[in-house]
CSV table of C-alpha atoms (C1' of nucleotides) in Angstrom, one decimal:
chain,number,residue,atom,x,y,z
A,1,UNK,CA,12.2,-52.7,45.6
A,2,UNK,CA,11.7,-56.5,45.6
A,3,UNK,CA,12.6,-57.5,41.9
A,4,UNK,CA,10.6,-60.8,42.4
A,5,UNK,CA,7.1,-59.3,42.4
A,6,UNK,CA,7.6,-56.7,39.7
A,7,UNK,CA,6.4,-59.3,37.0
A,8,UNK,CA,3.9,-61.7,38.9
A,9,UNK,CA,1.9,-62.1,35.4
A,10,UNK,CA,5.2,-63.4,33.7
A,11,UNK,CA,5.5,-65.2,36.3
A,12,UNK,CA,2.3,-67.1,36.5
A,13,UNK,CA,2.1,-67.3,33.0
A,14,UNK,CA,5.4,-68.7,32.0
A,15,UNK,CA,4.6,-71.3,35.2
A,16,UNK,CA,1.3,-72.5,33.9
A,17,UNK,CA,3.2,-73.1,30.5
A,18,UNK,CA,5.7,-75.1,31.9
A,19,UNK,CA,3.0,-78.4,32.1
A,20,UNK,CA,2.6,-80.1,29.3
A,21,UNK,CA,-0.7,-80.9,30.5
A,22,UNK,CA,-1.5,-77.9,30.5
A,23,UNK,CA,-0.2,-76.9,27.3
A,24,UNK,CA,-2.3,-79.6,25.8
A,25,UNK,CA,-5.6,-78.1,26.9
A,26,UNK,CA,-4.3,-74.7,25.8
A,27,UNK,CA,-4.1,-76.4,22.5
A,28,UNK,CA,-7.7,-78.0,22.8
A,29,UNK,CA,-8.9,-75.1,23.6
A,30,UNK,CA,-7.9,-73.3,21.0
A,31,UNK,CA,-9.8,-75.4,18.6
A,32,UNK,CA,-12.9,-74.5,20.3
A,33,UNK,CA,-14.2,-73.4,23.2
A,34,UNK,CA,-15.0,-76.3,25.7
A,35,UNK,CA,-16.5,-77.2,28.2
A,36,UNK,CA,-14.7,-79.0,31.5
A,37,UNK,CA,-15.6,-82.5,30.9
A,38,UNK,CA,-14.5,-82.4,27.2
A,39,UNK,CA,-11.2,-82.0,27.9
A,40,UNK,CA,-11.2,-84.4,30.6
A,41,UNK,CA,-11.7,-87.2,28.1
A,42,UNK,CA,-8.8,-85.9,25.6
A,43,UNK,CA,-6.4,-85.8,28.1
A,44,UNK,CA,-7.0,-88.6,29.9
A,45,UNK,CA,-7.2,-87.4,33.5
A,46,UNK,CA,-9.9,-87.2,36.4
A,47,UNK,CA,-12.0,-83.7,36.5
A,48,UNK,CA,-10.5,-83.3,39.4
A,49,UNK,CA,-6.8,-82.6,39.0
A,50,UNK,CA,-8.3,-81.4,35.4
A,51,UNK,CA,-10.4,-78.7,37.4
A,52,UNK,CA,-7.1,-77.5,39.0
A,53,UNK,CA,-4.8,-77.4,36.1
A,54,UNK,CA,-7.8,-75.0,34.9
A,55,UNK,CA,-7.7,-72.9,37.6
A,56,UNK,CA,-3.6,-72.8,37.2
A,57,UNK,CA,-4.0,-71.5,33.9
A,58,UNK,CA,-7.2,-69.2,35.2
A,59,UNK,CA,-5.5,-67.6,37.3
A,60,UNK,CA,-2.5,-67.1,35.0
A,61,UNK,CA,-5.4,-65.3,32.9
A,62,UNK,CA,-4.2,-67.5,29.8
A,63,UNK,CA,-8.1,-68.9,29.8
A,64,UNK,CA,-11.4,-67.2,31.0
A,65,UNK,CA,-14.8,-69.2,31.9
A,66,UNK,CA,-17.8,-68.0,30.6
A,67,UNK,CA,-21.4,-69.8,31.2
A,68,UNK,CA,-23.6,-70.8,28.7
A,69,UNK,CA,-27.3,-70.3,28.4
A,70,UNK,CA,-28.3,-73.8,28.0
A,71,UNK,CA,-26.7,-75.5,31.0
A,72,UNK,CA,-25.9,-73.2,33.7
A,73,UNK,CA,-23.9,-76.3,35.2
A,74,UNK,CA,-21.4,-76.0,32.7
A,75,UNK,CA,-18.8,-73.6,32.3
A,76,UNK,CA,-17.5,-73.1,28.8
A,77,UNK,CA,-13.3,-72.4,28.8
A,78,UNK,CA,-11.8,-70.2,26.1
A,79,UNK,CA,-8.1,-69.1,25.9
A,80,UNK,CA,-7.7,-65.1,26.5
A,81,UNK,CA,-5.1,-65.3,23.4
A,82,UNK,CA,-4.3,-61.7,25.0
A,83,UNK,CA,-2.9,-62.7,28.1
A,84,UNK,CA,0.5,-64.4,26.2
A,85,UNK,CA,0.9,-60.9,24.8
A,86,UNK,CA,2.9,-60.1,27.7
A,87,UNK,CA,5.1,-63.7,27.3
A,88,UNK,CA,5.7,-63.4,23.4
A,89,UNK,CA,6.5,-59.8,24.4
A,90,UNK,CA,9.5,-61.0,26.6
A,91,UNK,CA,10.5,-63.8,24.5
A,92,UNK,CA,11.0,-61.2,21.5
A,93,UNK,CA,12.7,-59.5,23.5
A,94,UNK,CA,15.2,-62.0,24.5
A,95,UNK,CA,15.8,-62.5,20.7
A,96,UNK,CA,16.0,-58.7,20.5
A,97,UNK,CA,18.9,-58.6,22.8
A,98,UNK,CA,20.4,-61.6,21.5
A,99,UNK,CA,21.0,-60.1,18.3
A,100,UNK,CA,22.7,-57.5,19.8
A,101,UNK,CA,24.6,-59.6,21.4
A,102,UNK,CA,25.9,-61.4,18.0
A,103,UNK,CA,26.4,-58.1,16.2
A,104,UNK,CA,28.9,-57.1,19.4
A,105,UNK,CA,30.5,-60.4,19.0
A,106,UNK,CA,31.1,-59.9,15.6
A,107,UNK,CA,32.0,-56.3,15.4
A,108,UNK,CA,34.5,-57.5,18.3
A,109,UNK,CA,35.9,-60.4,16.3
A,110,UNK,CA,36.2,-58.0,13.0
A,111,UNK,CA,38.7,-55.8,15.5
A,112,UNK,CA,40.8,-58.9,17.0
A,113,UNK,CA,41.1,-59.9,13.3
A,114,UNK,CA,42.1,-56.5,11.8
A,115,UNK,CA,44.8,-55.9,15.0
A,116,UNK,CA,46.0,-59.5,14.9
A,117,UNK,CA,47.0,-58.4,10.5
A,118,UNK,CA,47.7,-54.8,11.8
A,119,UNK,CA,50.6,-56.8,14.3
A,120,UNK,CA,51.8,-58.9,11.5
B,1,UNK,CA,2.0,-93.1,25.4
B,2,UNK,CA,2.3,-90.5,28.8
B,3,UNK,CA,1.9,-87.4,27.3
B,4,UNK,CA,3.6,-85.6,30.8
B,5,UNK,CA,6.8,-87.4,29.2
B,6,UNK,CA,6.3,-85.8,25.7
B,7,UNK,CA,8.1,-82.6,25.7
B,8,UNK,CA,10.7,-82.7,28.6
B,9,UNK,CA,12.5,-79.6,27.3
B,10,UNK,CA,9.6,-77.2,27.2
B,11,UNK,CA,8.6,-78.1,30.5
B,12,UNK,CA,11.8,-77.3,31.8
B,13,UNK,CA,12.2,-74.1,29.5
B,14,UNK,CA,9.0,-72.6,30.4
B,15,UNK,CA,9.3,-73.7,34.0
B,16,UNK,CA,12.9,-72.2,34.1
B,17,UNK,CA,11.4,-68.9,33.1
B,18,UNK,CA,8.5,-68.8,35.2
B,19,UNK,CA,11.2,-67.0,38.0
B,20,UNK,CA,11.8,-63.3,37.8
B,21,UNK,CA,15.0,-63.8,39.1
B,22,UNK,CA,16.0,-66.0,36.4
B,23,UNK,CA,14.3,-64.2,33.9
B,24,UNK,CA,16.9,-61.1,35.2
B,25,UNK,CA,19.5,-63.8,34.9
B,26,UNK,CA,19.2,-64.1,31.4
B,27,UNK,CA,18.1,-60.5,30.6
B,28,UNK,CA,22.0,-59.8,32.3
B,29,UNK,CA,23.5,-62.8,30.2
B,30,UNK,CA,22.6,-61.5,27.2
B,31,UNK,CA,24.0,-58.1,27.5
B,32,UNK,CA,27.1,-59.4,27.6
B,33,UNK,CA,28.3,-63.6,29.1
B,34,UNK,CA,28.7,-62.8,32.9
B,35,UNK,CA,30.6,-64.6,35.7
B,36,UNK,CA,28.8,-66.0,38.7
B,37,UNK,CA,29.6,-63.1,41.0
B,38,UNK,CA,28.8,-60.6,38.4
B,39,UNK,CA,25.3,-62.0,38.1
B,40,UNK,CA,25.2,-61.9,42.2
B,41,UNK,CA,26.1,-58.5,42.7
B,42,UNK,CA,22.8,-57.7,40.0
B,43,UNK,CA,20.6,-59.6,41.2
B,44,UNK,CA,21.4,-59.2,45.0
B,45,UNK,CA,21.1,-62.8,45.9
B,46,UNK,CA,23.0,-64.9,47.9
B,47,UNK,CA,26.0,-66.8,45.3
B,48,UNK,CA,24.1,-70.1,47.1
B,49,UNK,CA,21.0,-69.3,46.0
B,50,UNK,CA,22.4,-68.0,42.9
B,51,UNK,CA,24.3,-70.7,41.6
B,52,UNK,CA,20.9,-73.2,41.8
B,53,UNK,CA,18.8,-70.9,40.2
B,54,UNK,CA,21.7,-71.1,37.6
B,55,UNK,CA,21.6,-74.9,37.6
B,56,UNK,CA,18.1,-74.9,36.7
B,57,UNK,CA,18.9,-72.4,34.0
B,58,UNK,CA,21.6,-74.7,32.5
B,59,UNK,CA,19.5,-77.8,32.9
B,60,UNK,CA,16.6,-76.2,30.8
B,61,UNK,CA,19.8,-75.7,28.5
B,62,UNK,CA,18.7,-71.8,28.1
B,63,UNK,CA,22.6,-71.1,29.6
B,64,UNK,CA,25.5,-73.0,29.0
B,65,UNK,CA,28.7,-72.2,30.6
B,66,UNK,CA,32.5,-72.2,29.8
B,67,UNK,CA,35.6,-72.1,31.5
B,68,UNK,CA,38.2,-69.3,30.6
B,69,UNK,CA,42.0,-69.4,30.4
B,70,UNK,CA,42.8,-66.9,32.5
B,71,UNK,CA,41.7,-67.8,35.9
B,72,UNK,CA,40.5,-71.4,35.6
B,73,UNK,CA,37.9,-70.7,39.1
B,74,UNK,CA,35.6,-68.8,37.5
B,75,UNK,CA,33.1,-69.5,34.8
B,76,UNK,CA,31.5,-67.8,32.4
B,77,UNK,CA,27.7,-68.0,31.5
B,78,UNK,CA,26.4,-67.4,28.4
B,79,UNK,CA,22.9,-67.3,27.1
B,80,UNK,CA,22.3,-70.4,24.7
B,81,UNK,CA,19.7,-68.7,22.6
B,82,UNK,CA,18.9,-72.0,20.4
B,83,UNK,CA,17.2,-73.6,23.4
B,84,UNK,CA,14.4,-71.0,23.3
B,85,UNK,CA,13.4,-72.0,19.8
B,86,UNK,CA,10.8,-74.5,21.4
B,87,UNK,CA,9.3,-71.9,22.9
B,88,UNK,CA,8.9,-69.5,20.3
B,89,UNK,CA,8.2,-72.3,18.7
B,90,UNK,CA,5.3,-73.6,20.5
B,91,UNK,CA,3.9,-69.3,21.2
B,92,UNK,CA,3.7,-69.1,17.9
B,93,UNK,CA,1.7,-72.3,16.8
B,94,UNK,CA,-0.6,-70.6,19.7
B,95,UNK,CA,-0.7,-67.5,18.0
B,96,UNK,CA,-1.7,-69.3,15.0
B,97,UNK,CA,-4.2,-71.8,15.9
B,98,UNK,CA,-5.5,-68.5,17.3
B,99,UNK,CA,-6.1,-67.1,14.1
B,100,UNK,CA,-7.6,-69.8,13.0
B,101,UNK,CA,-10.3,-69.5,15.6
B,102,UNK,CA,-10.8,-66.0,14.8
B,103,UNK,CA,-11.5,-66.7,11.6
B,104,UNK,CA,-13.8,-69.2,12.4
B,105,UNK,CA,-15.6,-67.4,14.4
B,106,UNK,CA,-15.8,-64.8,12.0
B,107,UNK,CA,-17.0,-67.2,9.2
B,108,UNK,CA,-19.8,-67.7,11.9
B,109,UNK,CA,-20.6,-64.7,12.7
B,110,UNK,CA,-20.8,-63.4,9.3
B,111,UNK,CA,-23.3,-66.6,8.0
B,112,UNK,CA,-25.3,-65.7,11.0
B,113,UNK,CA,-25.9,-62.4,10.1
B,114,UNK,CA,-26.4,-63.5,6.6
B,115,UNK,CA,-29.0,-65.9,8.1
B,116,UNK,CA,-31.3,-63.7,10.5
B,117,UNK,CA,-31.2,-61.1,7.2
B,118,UNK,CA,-32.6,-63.6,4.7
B,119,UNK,CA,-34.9,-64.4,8.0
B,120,UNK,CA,-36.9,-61.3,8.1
C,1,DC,C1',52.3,-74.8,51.9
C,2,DA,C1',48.7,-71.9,54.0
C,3,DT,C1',45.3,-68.6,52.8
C,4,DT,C1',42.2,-66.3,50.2
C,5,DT,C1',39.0,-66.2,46.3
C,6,DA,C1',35.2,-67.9,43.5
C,7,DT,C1',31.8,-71.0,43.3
C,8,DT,C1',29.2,-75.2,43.9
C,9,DT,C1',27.2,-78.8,46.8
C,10,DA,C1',25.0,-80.8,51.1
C,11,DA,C1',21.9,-80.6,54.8
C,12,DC,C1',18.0,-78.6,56.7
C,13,DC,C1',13.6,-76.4,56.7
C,14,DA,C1',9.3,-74.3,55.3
C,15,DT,C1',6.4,-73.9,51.8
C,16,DA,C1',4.2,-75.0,47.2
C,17,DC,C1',2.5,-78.4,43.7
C,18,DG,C1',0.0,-82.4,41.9
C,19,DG,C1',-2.8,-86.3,42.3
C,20,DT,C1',-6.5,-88.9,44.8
C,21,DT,C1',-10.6,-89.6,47.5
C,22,DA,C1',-14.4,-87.7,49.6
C,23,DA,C1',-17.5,-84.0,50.3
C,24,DC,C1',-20.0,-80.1,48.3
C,25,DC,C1',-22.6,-76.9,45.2
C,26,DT,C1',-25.8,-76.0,41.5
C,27,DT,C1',-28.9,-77.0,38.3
C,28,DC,C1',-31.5,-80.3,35.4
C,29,DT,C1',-34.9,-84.0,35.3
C,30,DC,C1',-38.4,-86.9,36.8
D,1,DG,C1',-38.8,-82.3,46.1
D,2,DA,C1',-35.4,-86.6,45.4
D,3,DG,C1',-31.9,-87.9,42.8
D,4,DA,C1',-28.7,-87.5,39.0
D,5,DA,C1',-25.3,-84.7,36.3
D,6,DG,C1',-21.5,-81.6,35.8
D,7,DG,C1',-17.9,-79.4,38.3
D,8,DT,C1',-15.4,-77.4,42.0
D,9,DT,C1',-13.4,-77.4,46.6
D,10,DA,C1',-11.4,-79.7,50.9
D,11,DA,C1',-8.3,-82.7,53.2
D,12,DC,C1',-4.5,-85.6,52.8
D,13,DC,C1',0.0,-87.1,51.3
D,14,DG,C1',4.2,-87.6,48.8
D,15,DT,C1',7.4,-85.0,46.4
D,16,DA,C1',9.6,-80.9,44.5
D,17,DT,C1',11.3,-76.1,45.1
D,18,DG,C1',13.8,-72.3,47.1
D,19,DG,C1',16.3,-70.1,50.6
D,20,DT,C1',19.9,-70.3,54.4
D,21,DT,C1',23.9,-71.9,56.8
D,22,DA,C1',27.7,-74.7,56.6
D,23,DA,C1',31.0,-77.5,54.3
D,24,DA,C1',33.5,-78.7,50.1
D,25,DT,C1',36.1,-78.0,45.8
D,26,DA,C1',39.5,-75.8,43.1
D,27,DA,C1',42.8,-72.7,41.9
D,28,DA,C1',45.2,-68.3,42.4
D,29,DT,C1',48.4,-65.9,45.7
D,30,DG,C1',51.5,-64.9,49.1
DNA sequence: CATTTATTTAACCATACGGTTAACCTTCTC
DNA sequence: GAGAAGGTTAACCGTATGGTTAAATAAATG
């Protein structure tokens, strides 16, 4: 009954989105897959702290690694577009409920206005 | 030129979000603007803990409260829906960009095929 | 005015995160 | 095989986060 681990993909998820270095190899790696030290020269950071942002957003399933047949050193990244399913999901939500929300103001507003004339 | 310093606001959205508690927050807030308490009692949480998960919320600007003339102690939340915007915003440039790579990919796969029939 | 009510802030603590440096695999390459 | 290349993990460290208890604020209430 603990509320806090009912969603622990949301969680992760929305937490590896909330770095902006992160979000910018999400973008990179949209464009193509690529491979670790690519994106360590676009955004400017040492493959280190790169290598854990990637296994942030690994284990938030957002990206998968995949090896290549070339190299086997290298590991090619690639966003699992699927796993923000689950974050737009929630997000439409939101805006689902927030329409509600308006059309309950405004019905409630319409009322106050007609029994505020009604009183008159 | 810091790229961390870029986009303040969907760091703090997304990071905001990345809480199931807070996520429950806001699902409550949009059913209807709630007190402090109210949310308390929902979410069974201490008020304490509570009222800083509500800070962060009102920092990220996804809540904003107001004060109400009856009893001047109590305020009321409400979800600021315009703040989320960014990161619909930025889910949906994903989506797109993903497109795009599907359809490159297609594009690929199609002159591939094209290329071992003409092959043989 | 003292008390209760509603809520936030402060102080404290344990834990988690992010970057760095150094060490470690694994696989090419010579 | 020795060494280099490409990456990941380990250890360390400062800082941020989150919960709890206790204190503070602010206003309704008696």
């Amino acid at each position: 009954m603990d509320q806090r681990s009912s969603k622990p993909d949301l969680d992760s998820a929305f937490n590896a989105l909330s770095d902006s270095s992160r979000r910018e190899m999400i973008r990179l790696l949209l464009q193509r897959p690529r491979r670790a030290g690519e994106l360590a020269q676009n955004i400017c950071m040492s493959p280190q702290a790169l290598s854990r942002h990637l296994r942030v957003l690994r284990k938030a399933g957002l990206v998968a690694e995949e090896s290549i047949e070339n190299d086997a050193r290298v590991r090619i990244y690639r966003v699992h577009a699927r796993a923000f399913q689950p974050v737009q999901q929630w997000l439409l939500q939101v805006e689902e409920l927030w329409r509600a929300q308006l059309l309950a103001f405004k019905s409630y507003a319409e009322n106050a206005q007609r029994d505020r004339k009604s009183k008159t």
